PDB file as gemmi writes it, atoms N, CA and C in Angstrom:
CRYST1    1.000    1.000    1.000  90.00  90.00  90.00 P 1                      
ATOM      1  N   UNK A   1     109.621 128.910 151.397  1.00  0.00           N  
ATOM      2  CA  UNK A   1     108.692 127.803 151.572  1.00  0.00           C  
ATOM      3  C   UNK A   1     107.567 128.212 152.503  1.00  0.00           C  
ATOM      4  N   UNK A   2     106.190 127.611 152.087  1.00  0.00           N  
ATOM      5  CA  UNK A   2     105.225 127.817 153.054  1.00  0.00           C  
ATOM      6  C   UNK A   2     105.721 127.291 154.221  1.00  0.00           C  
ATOM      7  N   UNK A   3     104.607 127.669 155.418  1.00  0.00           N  
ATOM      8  CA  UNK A   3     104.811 126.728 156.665  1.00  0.00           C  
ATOM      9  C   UNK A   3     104.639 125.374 156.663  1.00  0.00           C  
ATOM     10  N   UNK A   4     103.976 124.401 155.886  1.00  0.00           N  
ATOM     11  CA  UNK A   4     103.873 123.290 155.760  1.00  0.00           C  
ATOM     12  C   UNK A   4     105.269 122.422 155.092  1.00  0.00           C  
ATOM     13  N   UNK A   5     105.885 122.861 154.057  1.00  0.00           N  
ATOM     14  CA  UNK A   5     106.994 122.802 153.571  1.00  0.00           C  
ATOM     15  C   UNK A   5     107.977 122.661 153.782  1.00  0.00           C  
ATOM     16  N   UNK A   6     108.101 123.636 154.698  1.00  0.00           N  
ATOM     17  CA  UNK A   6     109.459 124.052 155.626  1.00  0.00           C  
ATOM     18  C   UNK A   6     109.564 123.560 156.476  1.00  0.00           C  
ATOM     19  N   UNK A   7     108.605 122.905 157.616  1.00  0.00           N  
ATOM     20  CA  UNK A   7     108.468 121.912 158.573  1.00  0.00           C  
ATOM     21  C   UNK A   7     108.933 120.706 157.629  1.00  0.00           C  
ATOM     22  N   UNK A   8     108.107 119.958 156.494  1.00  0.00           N  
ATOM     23  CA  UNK A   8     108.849 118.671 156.281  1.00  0.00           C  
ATOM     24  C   UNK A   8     110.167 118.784 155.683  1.00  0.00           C  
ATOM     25  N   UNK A   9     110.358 119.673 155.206  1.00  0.00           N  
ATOM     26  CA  UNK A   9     112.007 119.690 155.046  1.00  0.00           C  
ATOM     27  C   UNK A   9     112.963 119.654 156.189  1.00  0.00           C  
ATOM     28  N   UNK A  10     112.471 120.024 157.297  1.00  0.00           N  
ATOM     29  CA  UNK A  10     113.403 119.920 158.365  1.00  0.00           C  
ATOM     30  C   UNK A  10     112.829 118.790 159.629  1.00  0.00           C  
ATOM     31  N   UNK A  11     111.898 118.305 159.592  1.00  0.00           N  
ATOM     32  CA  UNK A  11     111.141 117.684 160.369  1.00  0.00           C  
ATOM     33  C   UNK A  11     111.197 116.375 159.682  1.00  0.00           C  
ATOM     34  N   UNK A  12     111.008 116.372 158.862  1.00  0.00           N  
ATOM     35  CA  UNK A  12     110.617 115.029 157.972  1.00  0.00           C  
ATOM     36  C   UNK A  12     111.370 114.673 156.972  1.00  0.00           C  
ATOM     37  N   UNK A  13     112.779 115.246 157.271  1.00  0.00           N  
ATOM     38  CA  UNK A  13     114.038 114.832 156.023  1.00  0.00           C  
ATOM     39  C   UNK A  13     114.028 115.235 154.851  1.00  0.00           C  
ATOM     40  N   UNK A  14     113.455 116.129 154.161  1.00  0.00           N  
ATOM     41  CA  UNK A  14     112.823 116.607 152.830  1.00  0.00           C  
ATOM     42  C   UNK A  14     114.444 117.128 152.444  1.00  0.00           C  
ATOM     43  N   UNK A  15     114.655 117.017 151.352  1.00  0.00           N  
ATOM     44  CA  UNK A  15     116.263 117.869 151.140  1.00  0.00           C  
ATOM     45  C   UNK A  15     115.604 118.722 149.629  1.00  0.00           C  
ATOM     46  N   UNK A  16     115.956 119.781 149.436  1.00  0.00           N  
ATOM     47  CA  UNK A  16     115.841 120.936 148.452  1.00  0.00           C  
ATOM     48  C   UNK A  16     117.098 121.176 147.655  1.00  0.00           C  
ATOM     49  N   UNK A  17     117.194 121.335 146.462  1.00  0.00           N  
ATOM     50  CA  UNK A  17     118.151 121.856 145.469  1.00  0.00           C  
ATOM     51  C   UNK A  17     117.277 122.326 144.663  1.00  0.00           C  
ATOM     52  N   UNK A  18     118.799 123.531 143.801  1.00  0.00           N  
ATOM     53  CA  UNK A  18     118.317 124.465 143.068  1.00  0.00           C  
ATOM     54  C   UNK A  18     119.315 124.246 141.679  1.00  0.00           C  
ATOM     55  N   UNK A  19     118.824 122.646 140.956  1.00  0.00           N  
ATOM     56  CA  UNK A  19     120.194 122.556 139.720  1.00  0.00           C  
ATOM     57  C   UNK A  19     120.192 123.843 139.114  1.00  0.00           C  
ATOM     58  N   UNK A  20     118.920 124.843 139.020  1.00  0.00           N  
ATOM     59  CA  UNK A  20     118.863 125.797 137.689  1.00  0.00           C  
ATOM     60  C   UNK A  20     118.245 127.433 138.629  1.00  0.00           C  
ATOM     61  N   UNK A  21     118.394 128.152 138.244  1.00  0.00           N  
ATOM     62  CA  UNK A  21     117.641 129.706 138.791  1.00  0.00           C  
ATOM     63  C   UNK A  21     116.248 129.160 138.330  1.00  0.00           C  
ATOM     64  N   UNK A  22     115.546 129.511 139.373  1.00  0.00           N  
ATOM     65  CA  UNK A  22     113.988 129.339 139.309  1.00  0.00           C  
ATOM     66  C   UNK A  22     113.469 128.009 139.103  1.00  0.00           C  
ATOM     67  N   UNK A  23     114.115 126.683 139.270  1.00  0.00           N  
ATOM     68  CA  UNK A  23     114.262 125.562 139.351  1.00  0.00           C  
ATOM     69  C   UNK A  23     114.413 124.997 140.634  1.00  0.00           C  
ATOM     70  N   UNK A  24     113.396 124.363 141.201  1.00  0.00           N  
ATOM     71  CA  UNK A  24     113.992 123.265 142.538  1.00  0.00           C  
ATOM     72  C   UNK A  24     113.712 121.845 142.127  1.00  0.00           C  
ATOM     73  N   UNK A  25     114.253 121.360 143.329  1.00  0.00           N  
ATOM     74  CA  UNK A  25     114.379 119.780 143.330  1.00  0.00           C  
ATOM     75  C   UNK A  25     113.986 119.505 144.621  1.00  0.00           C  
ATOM     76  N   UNK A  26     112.463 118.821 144.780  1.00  0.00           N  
ATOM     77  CA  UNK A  26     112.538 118.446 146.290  1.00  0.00           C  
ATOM     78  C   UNK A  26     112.705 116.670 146.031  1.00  0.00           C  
ATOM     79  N   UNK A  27     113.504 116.032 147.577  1.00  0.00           N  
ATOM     80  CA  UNK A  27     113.518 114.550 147.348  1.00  0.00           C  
ATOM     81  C   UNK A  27     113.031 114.172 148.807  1.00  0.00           C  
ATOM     82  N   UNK A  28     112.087 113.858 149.012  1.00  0.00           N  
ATOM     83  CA  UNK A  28     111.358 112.989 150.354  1.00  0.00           C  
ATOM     84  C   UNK A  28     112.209 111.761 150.978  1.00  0.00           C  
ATOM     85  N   UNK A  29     111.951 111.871 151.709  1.00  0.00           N  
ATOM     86  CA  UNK A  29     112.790 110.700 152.816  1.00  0.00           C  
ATOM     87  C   UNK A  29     112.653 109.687 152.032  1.00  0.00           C  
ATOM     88  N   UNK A  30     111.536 109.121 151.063  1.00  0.00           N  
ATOM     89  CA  UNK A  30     111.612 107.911 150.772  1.00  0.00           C  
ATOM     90  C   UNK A  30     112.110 107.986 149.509  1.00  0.00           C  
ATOM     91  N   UNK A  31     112.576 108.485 148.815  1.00  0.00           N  
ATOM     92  CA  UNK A  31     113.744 108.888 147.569  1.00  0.00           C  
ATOM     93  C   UNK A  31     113.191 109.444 146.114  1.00  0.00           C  
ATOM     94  N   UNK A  32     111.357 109.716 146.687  1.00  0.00           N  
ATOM     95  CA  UNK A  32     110.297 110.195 145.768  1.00  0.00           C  
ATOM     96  C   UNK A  32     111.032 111.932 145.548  1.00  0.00           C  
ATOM     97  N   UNK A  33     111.330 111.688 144.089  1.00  0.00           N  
ATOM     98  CA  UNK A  33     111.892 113.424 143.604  1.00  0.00           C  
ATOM     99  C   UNK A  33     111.155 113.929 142.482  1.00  0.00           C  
ATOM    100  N   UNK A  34     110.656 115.332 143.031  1.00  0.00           N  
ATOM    101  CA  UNK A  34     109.705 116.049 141.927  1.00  0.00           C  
ATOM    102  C   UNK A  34     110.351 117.625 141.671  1.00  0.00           C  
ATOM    103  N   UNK A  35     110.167 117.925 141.088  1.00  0.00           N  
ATOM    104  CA  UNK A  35     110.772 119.270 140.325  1.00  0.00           C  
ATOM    105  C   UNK A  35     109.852 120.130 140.144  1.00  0.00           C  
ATOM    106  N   UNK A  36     109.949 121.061 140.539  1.00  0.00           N  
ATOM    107  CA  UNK A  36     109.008 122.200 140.355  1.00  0.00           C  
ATOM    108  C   UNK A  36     109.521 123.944 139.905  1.00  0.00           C  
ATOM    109  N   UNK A  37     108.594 124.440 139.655  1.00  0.00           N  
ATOM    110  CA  UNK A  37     109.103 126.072 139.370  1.00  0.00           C  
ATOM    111  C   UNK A  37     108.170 126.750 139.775  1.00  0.00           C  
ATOM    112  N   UNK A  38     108.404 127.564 141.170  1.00  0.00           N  
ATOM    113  CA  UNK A  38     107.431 128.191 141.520  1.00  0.00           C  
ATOM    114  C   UNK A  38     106.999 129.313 140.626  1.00  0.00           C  
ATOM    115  N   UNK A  39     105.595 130.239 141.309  1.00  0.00           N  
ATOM    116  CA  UNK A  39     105.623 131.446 140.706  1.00  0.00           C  
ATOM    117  C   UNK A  39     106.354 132.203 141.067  1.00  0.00           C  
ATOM    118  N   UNK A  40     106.782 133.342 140.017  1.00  0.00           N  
ATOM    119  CA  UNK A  40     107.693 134.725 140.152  1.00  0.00           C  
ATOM    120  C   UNK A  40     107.233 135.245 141.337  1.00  0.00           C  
ATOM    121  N   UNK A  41     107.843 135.948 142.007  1.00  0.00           N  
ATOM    122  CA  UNK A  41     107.090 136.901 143.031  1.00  0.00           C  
ATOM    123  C   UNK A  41     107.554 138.267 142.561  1.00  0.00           C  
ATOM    124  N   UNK A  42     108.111 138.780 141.317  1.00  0.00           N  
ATOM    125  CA  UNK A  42     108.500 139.706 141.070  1.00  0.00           C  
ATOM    126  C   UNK A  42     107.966 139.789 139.515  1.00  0.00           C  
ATOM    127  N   UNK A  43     107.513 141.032 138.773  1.00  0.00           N  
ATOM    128  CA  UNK A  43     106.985 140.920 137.404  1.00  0.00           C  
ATOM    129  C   UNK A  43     108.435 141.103 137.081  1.00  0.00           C  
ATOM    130  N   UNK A  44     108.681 140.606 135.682  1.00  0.00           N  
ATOM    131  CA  UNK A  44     110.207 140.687 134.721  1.00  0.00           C  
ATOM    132  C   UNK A  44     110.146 141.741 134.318  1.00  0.00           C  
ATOM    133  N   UNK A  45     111.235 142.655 133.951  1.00  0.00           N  
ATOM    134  CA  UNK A  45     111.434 143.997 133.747  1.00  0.00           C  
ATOM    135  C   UNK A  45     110.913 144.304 132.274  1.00  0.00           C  
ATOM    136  N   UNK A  46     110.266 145.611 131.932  1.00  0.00           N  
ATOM    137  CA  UNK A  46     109.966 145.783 130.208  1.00  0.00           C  
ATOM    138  C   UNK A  46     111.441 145.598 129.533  1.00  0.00           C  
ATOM    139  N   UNK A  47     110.701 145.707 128.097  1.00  0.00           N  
ATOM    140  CA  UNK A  47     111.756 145.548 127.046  1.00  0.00           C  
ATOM    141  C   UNK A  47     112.219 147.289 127.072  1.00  0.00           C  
ATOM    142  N   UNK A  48     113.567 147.526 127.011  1.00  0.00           N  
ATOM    143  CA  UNK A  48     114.422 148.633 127.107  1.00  0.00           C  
ATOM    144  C   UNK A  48     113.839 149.278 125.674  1.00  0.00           C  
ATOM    145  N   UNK A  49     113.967 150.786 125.697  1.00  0.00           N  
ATOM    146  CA  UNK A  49     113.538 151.642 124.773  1.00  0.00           C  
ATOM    147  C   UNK A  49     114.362 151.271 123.265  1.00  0.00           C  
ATOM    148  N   UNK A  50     113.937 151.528 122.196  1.00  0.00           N  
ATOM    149  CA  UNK A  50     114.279 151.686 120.827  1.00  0.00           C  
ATOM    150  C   UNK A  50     115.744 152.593 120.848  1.00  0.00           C  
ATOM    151  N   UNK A  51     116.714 152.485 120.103  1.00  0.00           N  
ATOM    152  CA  UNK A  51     117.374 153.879 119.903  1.00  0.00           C  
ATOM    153  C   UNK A  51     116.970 154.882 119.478  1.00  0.00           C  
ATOM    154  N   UNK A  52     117.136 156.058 119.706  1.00  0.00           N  
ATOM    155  CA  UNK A  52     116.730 156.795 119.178  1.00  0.00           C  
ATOM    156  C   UNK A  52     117.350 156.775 117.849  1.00  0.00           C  
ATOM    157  N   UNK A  53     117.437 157.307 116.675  1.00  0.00           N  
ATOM    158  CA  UNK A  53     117.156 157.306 115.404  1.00  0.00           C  
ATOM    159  C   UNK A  53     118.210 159.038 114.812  1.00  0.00           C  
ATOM    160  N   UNK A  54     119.200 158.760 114.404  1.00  0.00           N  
ATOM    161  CA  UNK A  54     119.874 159.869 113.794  1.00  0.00           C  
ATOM    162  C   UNK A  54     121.426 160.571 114.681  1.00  0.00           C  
ATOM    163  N   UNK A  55     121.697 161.225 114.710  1.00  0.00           N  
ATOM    164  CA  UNK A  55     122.882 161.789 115.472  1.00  0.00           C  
ATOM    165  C   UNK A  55     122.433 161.726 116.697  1.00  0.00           C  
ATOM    166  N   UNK A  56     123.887 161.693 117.629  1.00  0.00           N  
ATOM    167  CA  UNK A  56     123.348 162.033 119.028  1.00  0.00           C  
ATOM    168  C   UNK A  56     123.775 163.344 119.318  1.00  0.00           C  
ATOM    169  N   UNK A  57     122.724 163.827 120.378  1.00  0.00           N  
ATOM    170  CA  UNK A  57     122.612 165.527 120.300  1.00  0.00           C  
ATOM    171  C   UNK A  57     123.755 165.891 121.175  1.00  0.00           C  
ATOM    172  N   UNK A  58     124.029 167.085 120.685  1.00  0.00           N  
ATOM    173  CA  UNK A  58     125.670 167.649 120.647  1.00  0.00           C  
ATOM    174  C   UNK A  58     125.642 168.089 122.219  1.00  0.00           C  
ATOM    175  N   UNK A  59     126.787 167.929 122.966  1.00  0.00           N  
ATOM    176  CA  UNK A  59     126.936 168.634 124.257  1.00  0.00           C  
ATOM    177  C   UNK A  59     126.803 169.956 124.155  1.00  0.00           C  
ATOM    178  N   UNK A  60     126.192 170.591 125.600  1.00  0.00           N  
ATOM    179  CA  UNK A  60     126.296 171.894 125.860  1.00  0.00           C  
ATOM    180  C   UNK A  60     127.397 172.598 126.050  1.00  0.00           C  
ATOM    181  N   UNK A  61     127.820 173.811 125.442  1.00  0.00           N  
ATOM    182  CA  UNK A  61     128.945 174.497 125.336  1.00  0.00           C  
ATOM    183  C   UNK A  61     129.085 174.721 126.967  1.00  0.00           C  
ATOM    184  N   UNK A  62     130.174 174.309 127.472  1.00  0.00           N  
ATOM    185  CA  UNK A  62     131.050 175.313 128.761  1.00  0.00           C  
ATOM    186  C   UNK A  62     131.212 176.890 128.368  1.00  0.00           C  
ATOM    187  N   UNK A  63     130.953 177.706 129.231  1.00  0.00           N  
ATOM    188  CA  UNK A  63     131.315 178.905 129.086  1.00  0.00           C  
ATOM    189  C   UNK A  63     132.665 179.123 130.071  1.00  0.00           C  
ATOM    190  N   UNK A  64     133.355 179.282 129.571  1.00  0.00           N  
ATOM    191  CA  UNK A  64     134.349 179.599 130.575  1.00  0.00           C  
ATOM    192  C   UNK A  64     134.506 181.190 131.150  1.00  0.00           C  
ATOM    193  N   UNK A  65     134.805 181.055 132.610  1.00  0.00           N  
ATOM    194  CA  UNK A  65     134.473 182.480 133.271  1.00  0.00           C  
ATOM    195  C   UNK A  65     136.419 182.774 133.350  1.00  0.00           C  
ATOM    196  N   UNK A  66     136.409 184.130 133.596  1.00  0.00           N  
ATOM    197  CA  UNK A  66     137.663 184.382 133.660  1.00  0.00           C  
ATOM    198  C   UNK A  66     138.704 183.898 134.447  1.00  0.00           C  
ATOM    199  N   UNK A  67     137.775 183.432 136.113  1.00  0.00           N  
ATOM    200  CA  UNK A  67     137.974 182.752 137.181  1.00  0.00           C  
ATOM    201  C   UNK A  67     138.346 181.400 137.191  1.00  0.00           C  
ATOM    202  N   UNK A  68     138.139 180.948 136.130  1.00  0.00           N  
ATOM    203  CA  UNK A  68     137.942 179.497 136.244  1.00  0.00           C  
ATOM    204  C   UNK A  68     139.193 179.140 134.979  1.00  0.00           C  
ATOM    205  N   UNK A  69     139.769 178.388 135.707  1.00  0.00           N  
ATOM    206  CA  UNK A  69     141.336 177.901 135.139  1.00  0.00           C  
ATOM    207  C   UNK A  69     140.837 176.701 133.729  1.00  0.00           C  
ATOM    208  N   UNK A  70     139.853 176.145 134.101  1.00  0.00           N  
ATOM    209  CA  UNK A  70     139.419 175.214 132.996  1.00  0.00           C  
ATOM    210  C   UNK A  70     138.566 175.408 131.784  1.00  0.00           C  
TER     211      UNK A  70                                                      
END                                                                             
């Protein structure tokens, strides 16, 4: 909340809920209730890449050393 906000919520009886994500509910001392949705302060993430298209590429061979038990 701005500074103006946040003072009447605590100064001036203001009560805040959140029925929904990105949803509030403010209700004023005198029982006046308005609903709002602020702005994002964060941009929403892109849309995730396409699949790629055909087999998936084969693992790299282990070479096994003489040393090595696995």
């Amino acid at each position: 909340l701005c500074r103006h906000h946040h003072r009447a919520k605590h100064d001036a009886g203001w009560t805040i809920t959140q029925p929904a994500p990105g949803h509030f509910q403010v209700t004023t001392r005198a029982g006046a209730r308005y609903t709002t949705r602020p702005r994002r302060i964060t941009d929403p993430l892109p849309a995730p890449h396409p699949a790629a298209t055909g087999l998936p590429r084969p693992l790299p061979l282990h070479e096994q050393h003489h040393d090595d038990p696995y």
